[in-house]
Amino acid sequence: MSVKGSSLDDLSKNLSSLFEQWTPPEKEEVKGLFWIWGDLWRRVYSALLDYDDQKYLTQVAWKVVDRSFVPAVKIKYITMLDVFSFSNAANKQVDVRYTGPNGDNRMHETIRGYVVNQSLRKVPFSSMYCSVYTKDESTRRRYILTPPYYTYDYGSVTIDMITYVNNVFSVCMPFLEGSVEGFIAFNIGFLLPRDEEINYEKLYDLINLLIFNFQLKQLKYRGVGDSGKALLLSELQSFVQRVEEYIVNIDVQYRNLQIFKRMDEKKLLDPRKETFAHQDDKKSSLFGSFDSVSCTTTPTRPSLGSRLNPSLYHKSPLQTAMKVEKCDLKTSVEVTPIFSPEQSPAQVSKLREESIVKERDEFRCQFSFLKFGDETYSDLLENIIYAYTVTYTMIIIPYDGRNIAGIKRLLSPFDRIVPGKKSIFGQTIVSVANPLIDVSFMTEFPHESDELFCAPYCIVDMNNGSVKCSSQLSLTKYYVERGNTLFSNFIKSLGFTTKTSHLKKMVELHGSSFAKPFCVVMLNCVGSGSGVLFDVILTKFVEYIRMKARILIMYLERKTSEGVLPDFCELVKITGCSTVEDVWCIASLLKDSENSFVINLFLKRASDAIRKKDTFSANFGGPLTYFSSSYSRSIGM
């Protein structure tokens, strides 16, 4: 390989220098996931342009064509998959196509026309913007190379009386073949229930990562052989499987909600079935009424059996119907015994007792990973809740398949803290990690999948009771660390040595103290098999956090409007928490709320403060319960 005026040692040194110098300047903070990918593509393109005499950009063969791609899994929701390149060079081509069972072959040409048209119109606008507002070459190049994305509505289709919208999501990534204007477009079409949404940021990241790895493989072997094509097709198989699984879980949750709504409208609620729902509050605010939750049991027209056996009214959550009003969270549980009048009181009592025992056993099986009487398992509950609040993706290795229902029962109520939030839970235990699903269940977690996740994540192993999370829980710092890891992989793929940079190992997580008393009571409920009490305590806990979240947002908005940094000492006191970690945990639940901008600023400062507090404790001994006002101001809070 020839290098312009440099030896191979100088080239390796320059690449290492380029890697080491990449840290966001203090005046230019990371602005998000799109900023990170734009800067990563800029660094890769700059390295190939400046330090390799452009041979990788001009002499690598690109001929990857497969117009008969067939997924290995059964497809229902994906309508199209189209990967194509746009380049001035006629001999450089990437073209992979697939049309789903609910798709149309004409979609490919139509979407390609839209994408090319949008990309060509973007070029003069980008050039004008960079010439007027940007003087720095690296900033200009990052702006041009940041992959844009487009969404298209390609009509709708009705399946099983449910209307699905045919969405097409397109991302245009830089084509590392010489011209800045060249790109590789990735188009994915999928059916989504109307009014449902997906996490486009995670999908955007997964697409960028796939094309990034493919281009590195192609550059590494200089286009010789089929290694690049084999990697692309293999990664596309995994990608299609992940997207299909993701939308299946969305559809299952949507259908379950629609079934309950129809039953509620027809007043056909059967108290023996699980019917816990709340009114759609997408337009409601976090500042709605925060009345305390009360749970009452009111029998109506008790039968003869009910008078002889009061335990008939001991209803588990699988037998209660609860409805949370939009602005009044007072909950009413109405239980109506339904037995045949021809049955004798003894028969009714026996059947009822058998049903109670069965449901109690089912409830215990949902939490079979917990052991009653062992305080360490209350810590496990505490750590699971804490990990769910502070991370963006949760991987769970269950003790057995029945734990899936238990985890949903434990974590899904926390979505009610943020109006309109819907976490996607996996429905089965899978063997392939899926970063698109918020809470997924796996047989084991392969550590080579660390780079799949675009945000901090956690792993819960119920077999040994461990909860581990990313070493960086700050979203911005995680972005930087992951970007350095991917760029390090790029340097190594070209055969150069540099300082190793990988995502740091997972660390053991210790839960927040404010959840401790609730977790102890919930563990006792599991031991006694009382599902009703478990749900009531959990509902109280969620309401407790929601009230603290309301106080936190009001305080932060007031301080932000005044242009004053939050005082952690004051904030800990007014929220009734004991440590800064407790406040940070509550704020983490609101990272996807309408106040996300203010919350994310606070989380960044709180993360720095916790890190400095740990350093202070390590140097001088003894933990700090909370910061004094003077100490808070001294660290810039």
Short mmCIF file of C-alpha atoms in Angstrom, two decimals, residues 11 175 208 225 289 376 603 628 631:
data_model
loop_
_atom_site.label_atom_id
_atom_site.label_comp_id
_atom_site.label_asym_id
_atom_site.label_seq_id
_atom_site.Cartn_x
_atom_site.Cartn_y
_atom_site.Cartn_z
CA LEU A 11 0.66 6.00 8.67
CA PHE A 175 -20.56 5.11 0.11
CA ASN A 208 -26.00 2.32 10.20
CA GLY A 225 -13.89 -12.75 -2.95
CA SER A 289 -54.40 14.77 39.56
CA THR A 376 -31.03 -10.85 49.14
CA LEU A 603 -29.17 13.56 34.15
CA SER A 628 -24.04 20.35 50.96
CA TYR A 631 -20.06 21.38 47.73
#
